mmCIF file of C-alpha atoms in Angstrom:
data_model
loop_
_atom_site.group_PDB
_atom_site.id
_atom_site.type_symbol
_atom_site.label_atom_id
_atom_site.label_comp_id
_atom_site.label_asym_id
_atom_site.label_seq_id
_atom_site.Cartn_x
_atom_site.Cartn_y
_atom_site.Cartn_z
ATOM 1 C CA MET A 1 0.000 0.000 0.000
ATOM 2 C CA ASP A 2 1.521 3.340 -1.082
ATOM 3 C CA ILE A 3 0.801 6.076 1.484
ATOM 4 C CA THR A 4 2.296 9.500 0.904
ATOM 5 C CA ILE A 5 3.136 11.941 3.660
ATOM 6 C CA SER A 6 0.555 14.384 2.292
ATOM 7 C CA HIS A 7 -2.220 11.928 3.203
ATOM 8 C CA ILE A 8 -0.898 11.559 6.723
ATOM 9 C CA GLU A 9 0.106 15.012 7.933
ATOM 10 C CA GLY A 10 -0.283 17.525 5.110
ATOM 11 C CA GLN A 11 1.772 18.482 2.108
ATOM 12 C CA PHE A 12 5.507 19.237 2.254
ATOM 13 C CA LYS A 13 5.946 22.929 1.468
ATOM 14 C CA LEU A 14 9.067 24.798 0.379
ATOM 15 C CA SER A 15 10.015 28.342 1.316
ATOM 16 C CA PHE A 16 11.460 31.001 -0.988
ATOM 17 C CA PRO A 17 15.064 31.905 -1.794
ATOM 18 C CA PRO A 18 16.509 34.923 0.019
ATOM 19 C CA LEU A 19 15.545 38.386 -1.147
ATOM 20 C CA SER A 20 18.461 40.732 -0.608
ATOM 21 C CA GLY A 21 19.676 44.237 -0.996
ATOM 22 C CA PRO A 22 23.359 45.073 -1.555
ATOM 23 C CA ALA A 23 25.727 43.977 1.219
ATOM 24 C CA PRO A 24 22.991 43.311 3.797
ATOM 25 C CA ARG A 25 23.767 44.351 7.348
ATOM 26 C CA VAL A 26 20.406 43.070 8.648
ATOM 27 C CA LEU A 27 18.884 39.681 7.900
ATOM 28 C CA ILE A 28 15.173 39.333 8.660
ATOM 29 C CA LEU A 29 14.035 35.754 9.186
ATOM 30 C CA GLY A 30 10.510 34.420 9.329
ATOM 31 C CA SER A 31 9.766 30.819 10.177
ATOM 32 C CA MET A 32 8.021 29.615 6.981
ATOM 33 C CA PRO A 33 5.694 31.359 4.498
ATOM 34 C CA GLY A 34 1.999 30.965 5.243
ATOM 35 C CA GLU A 35 -0.573 29.532 2.860
ATOM 36 C CA GLU A 36 -1.454 32.852 1.208
ATOM 37 C CA SER A 37 2.215 33.756 0.736
ATOM 38 C CA LEU A 38 2.935 30.359 -0.829
ATOM 39 C CA LYS A 39 -0.100 30.695 -3.094
ATOM 40 C CA GLN A 40 1.023 34.148 -4.263
ATOM 41 C CA VAL A 41 4.751 33.241 -4.234
ATOM 42 C CA GLN A 42 5.391 36.397 -2.224
ATOM 43 C CA TYR A 43 7.044 37.065 1.080
ATOM 44 C CA TYR A 44 4.357 38.133 3.563
ATOM 45 C CA GLY A 45 1.639 37.841 0.931
ATOM 46 C CA HIS A 46 -1.323 37.801 3.307
ATOM 47 C CA PRO A 47 -3.021 41.201 2.944
ATOM 48 C CA ARG A 48 -3.489 41.540 6.716
ATOM 49 C CA ASN A 49 0.131 40.744 7.605
ATOM 50 C CA TYR A 50 1.797 43.782 9.154
ATOM 51 C CA PHE A 51 5.284 43.110 7.776
ATOM 52 C CA TRP A 52 5.196 45.362 4.721
ATOM 53 C CA PRO A 53 3.474 48.335 6.405
ATOM 54 C CA VAL A 54 6.077 48.110 9.194
ATOM 55 C CA MET A 55 9.007 47.970 6.734
ATOM 56 C CA PHE A 56 7.752 50.853 4.595
ATOM 57 C CA SER A 57 7.203 52.952 7.708
ATOM 58 C CA LEU A 58 10.606 52.162 9.238
ATOM 59 C CA LEU A 59 12.443 52.787 5.983
ATOM 60 C CA GLY A 60 10.665 56.117 5.429
ATOM 61 C CA LYS A 61 8.824 55.208 2.232
ATOM 62 C CA PRO A 62 5.125 55.548 1.384
ATOM 63 C CA PHE A 63 3.362 52.178 1.493
ATOM 64 C CA SER A 64 2.663 50.434 -1.804
ATOM 65 C CA PRO A 65 0.492 47.330 -2.171
ATOM 66 C CA LYS A 66 2.416 46.238 -5.296
ATOM 67 C CA TYR A 67 4.757 43.330 -4.666
ATOM 68 C CA GLU A 68 7.300 44.754 -7.135
ATOM 69 C CA ASP A 69 7.549 47.862 -4.927
ATOM 70 C CA LYS A 70 7.963 45.702 -1.834
ATOM 71 C CA VAL A 71 10.792 43.770 -3.485
ATOM 72 C CA CYS A 72 12.444 47.056 -4.526
ATOM 73 C CA LEU A 73 12.151 48.358 -0.959
ATOM 74 C CA ILE A 74 14.265 45.448 0.291
ATOM 75 C CA GLN A 75 16.666 45.461 -2.658
ATOM 76 C CA GLU A 76 17.434 49.170 -2.155
ATOM 77 C CA GLN A 77 18.416 48.673 1.501
ATOM 78 C CA PRO A 78 21.233 46.793 3.241
ATOM 79 C CA VAL A 79 18.605 44.218 4.240
ATOM 80 C CA ALA A 80 17.962 40.584 3.377
ATOM 81 C CA LEU A 81 14.722 38.679 3.837
ATOM 82 C CA TRP A 82 14.529 34.905 4.219
ATOM 83 C CA ASP A 83 13.041 32.126 6.332
ATOM 84 C CA VAL A 84 14.613 29.823 8.887
ATOM 85 C CA LEU A 85 12.990 26.803 7.264
ATOM 86 C CA ALA A 86 13.691 25.557 3.764
ATOM 87 C CA GLY A 87 10.584 23.425 4.032
ATOM 88 C CA CYS A 88 8.188 21.607 6.312
ATOM 89 C CA ILE A 89 4.912 19.801 6.533
ATOM 90 C CA ARG A 90 2.150 22.036 7.813
ATOM 91 C CA LYS A 91 -1.604 22.171 7.470
ATOM 92 C CA GLY A 92 -2.588 25.822 7.272
ATOM 93 C CA SER A 93 -0.335 28.699 8.257
ATOM 94 C CA LEU A 94 0.182 28.419 12.006
ATOM 95 C CA ASP A 95 3.733 27.879 13.227
ATOM 96 C CA ALA A 96 2.389 25.573 15.928
ATOM 97 C CA ASP A 97 1.435 23.094 13.181
ATOM 98 C CA ILE A 98 4.950 22.810 11.658
ATOM 99 C CA LYS A 99 6.221 19.238 11.390
ATOM 100 C CA ASN A 100 9.264 17.645 9.731
ATOM 101 C CA ALA A 101 11.049 20.994 9.581
ATOM 102 C CA GLU A 102 14.139 21.310 7.389
ATOM 103 C CA LEU A 103 16.365 24.317 8.026
ATOM 104 C CA ASN A 104 17.912 26.498 5.366
ATOM 105 C CA ASN A 105 21.690 26.267 5.059
ATOM 106 C CA PHE A 106 22.890 29.594 6.420
ATOM 107 C CA GLU A 107 26.651 29.000 6.149
ATOM 108 C CA PRO A 108 26.946 30.106 2.478
ATOM 109 C CA PHE A 109 24.848 33.209 3.196
ATOM 110 C CA PHE A 110 26.994 34.139 6.203
ATOM 111 C CA ALA A 111 30.211 33.511 4.247
ATOM 112 C CA ALA A 112 29.023 35.722 1.372
ATOM 113 C CA ASN A 113 27.911 38.511 3.737
ATOM 114 C CA PRO A 114 30.634 39.182 6.331
ATOM 115 C CA GLN A 115 29.223 42.699 6.845
ATOM 116 C CA LEU A 116 26.073 41.239 8.493
ATOM 117 C CA ARG A 117 25.491 42.903 11.865
ATOM 118 C CA ALA A 118 22.082 41.695 13.071
ATOM 119 C CA ILE A 119 19.465 39.025 12.525
ATOM 120 C CA CYS A 120 15.867 39.996 13.253
ATOM 121 C CA PHE A 121 13.373 37.211 13.844
ATOM 122 C CA ASN A 122 9.761 37.673 12.859
ATOM 123 C CA GLY A 123 8.203 35.886 15.812
ATOM 124 C CA LYS A 124 9.205 33.427 18.511
ATOM 125 C CA THR A 125 9.134 30.304 16.349
ATOM 126 C CA ALA A 126 11.676 31.671 13.874
ATOM 127 C CA TYR A 127 13.978 32.604 16.766
ATOM 128 C CA ARG A 128 13.555 29.254 18.556
ATOM 129 C CA LEU A 129 14.178 27.167 15.421
ATOM 130 C CA PHE A 130 17.251 29.207 14.504
ATOM 131 C CA VAL A 131 19.072 29.407 17.843
ATOM 132 C CA LYS A 132 18.816 25.703 18.586
ATOM 133 C CA SER A 133 20.424 24.684 15.282
ATOM 134 C CA VAL A 134 22.468 27.453 13.640
ATOM 135 C CA LYS A 135 25.926 28.763 14.552
ATOM 136 C CA VAL A 136 25.828 32.557 14.500
ATOM 137 C CA PRO A 137 28.858 34.444 13.141
ATOM 138 C CA ALA A 138 30.863 36.318 15.755
ATOM 139 C CA GLY A 139 29.630 39.836 16.367
ATOM 140 C CA VAL A 140 26.156 39.312 14.878
ATOM 141 C CA VAL A 141 23.364 40.410 17.209
ATOM 142 C CA LEU A 142 20.134 38.394 17.457
ATOM 143 C CA LEU A 143 16.943 40.439 17.751
ATOM 144 C CA PRO A 144 13.711 38.539 18.421
ATOM 145 C CA MET A 145 10.843 40.725 17.191
ATOM 146 C CA PRO A 146 7.103 40.485 17.651
ATOM 147 C CA SER A 147 5.390 38.558 14.891
ATOM 148 C CA THR A 148 3.812 40.546 12.084
ATOM 149 C CA SER A 149 1.258 37.778 11.535
ATOM 150 C CA PRO A 150 -2.394 38.830 11.675
ATOM 151 C CA ALA A 151 -2.846 35.945 14.149
ATOM 152 C CA TYR A 152 -0.579 37.741 16.669
ATOM 153 C CA GLN A 153 -2.690 40.439 18.314
ATOM 154 C CA GLN A 154 -1.009 40.711 21.738
ATOM 155 C CA ILE A 155 0.464 44.169 21.051
ATOM 156 C CA THR A 156 -0.672 47.366 19.373
ATOM 157 C CA ALA A 157 0.537 48.563 15.982
ATOM 158 C CA ALA A 158 2.552 51.310 17.714
ATOM 159 C CA GLU A 159 4.238 48.797 20.029
ATOM 160 C CA ARG A 160 5.033 46.507 17.072
ATOM 161 C CA LEU A 161 6.576 49.414 15.147
ATOM 162 C CA ALA A 162 8.604 50.510 18.187
ATOM 163 C CA GLU A 163 10.040 47.012 18.654
ATOM 164 C CA TRP A 164 10.898 46.600 14.963
ATOM 165 C CA SER A 165 12.557 50.028 14.912
ATOM 166 C CA LYS A 166 15.424 48.478 16.935
ATOM 167 C CA MET A 167 16.767 47.058 13.671
ATOM 168 C CA LEU A 168 17.440 50.540 12.255
ATOM 169 C CA GLN A 169 20.604 51.067 14.334
ATOM 170 C CA TYR A 170 22.218 48.141 12.483
ATOM 171 C CA LEU A 171 21.539 49.535 9.001
ATOM 172 C CA ASP A 172 23.898 52.475 9.385
ATOM 173 C CA ASN A 173 27.620 52.112 8.693
#
């Protein structure tokens, strides 16, 4: 009898390659793209996710709903965007439902970006998965941030923005 994993626990899903500006000094890591992001093939593709409004605000640009503008926002900054997981099995979008997680290989990214100064984690799961398995380059600061997921409503928009603004000090030379 041939039983695939998708019949048992859900379908194995793959994350996206890194999106990066020139010589990133800050790496922003999520855990794994949610269902809407995977469907759209866009980082933080859910229309209610706070990530893009937070980034546009912090980087002093007017918000644009166009994904091309969001990509340009990252590519014009010393910022990189990626996920801790290369893939996993998960029904739905909740981090609590992640199973069979496979981490991205960060060593080549770190080797290619010695100017990296900080890693910001979009939520507790991204931070937890990363710190238990990845060796951090010397001198790189780890900054756990509040999740930008619409499911995370424990703080106000102003509090979320204030926490995320901590990354700005690492963007300057």
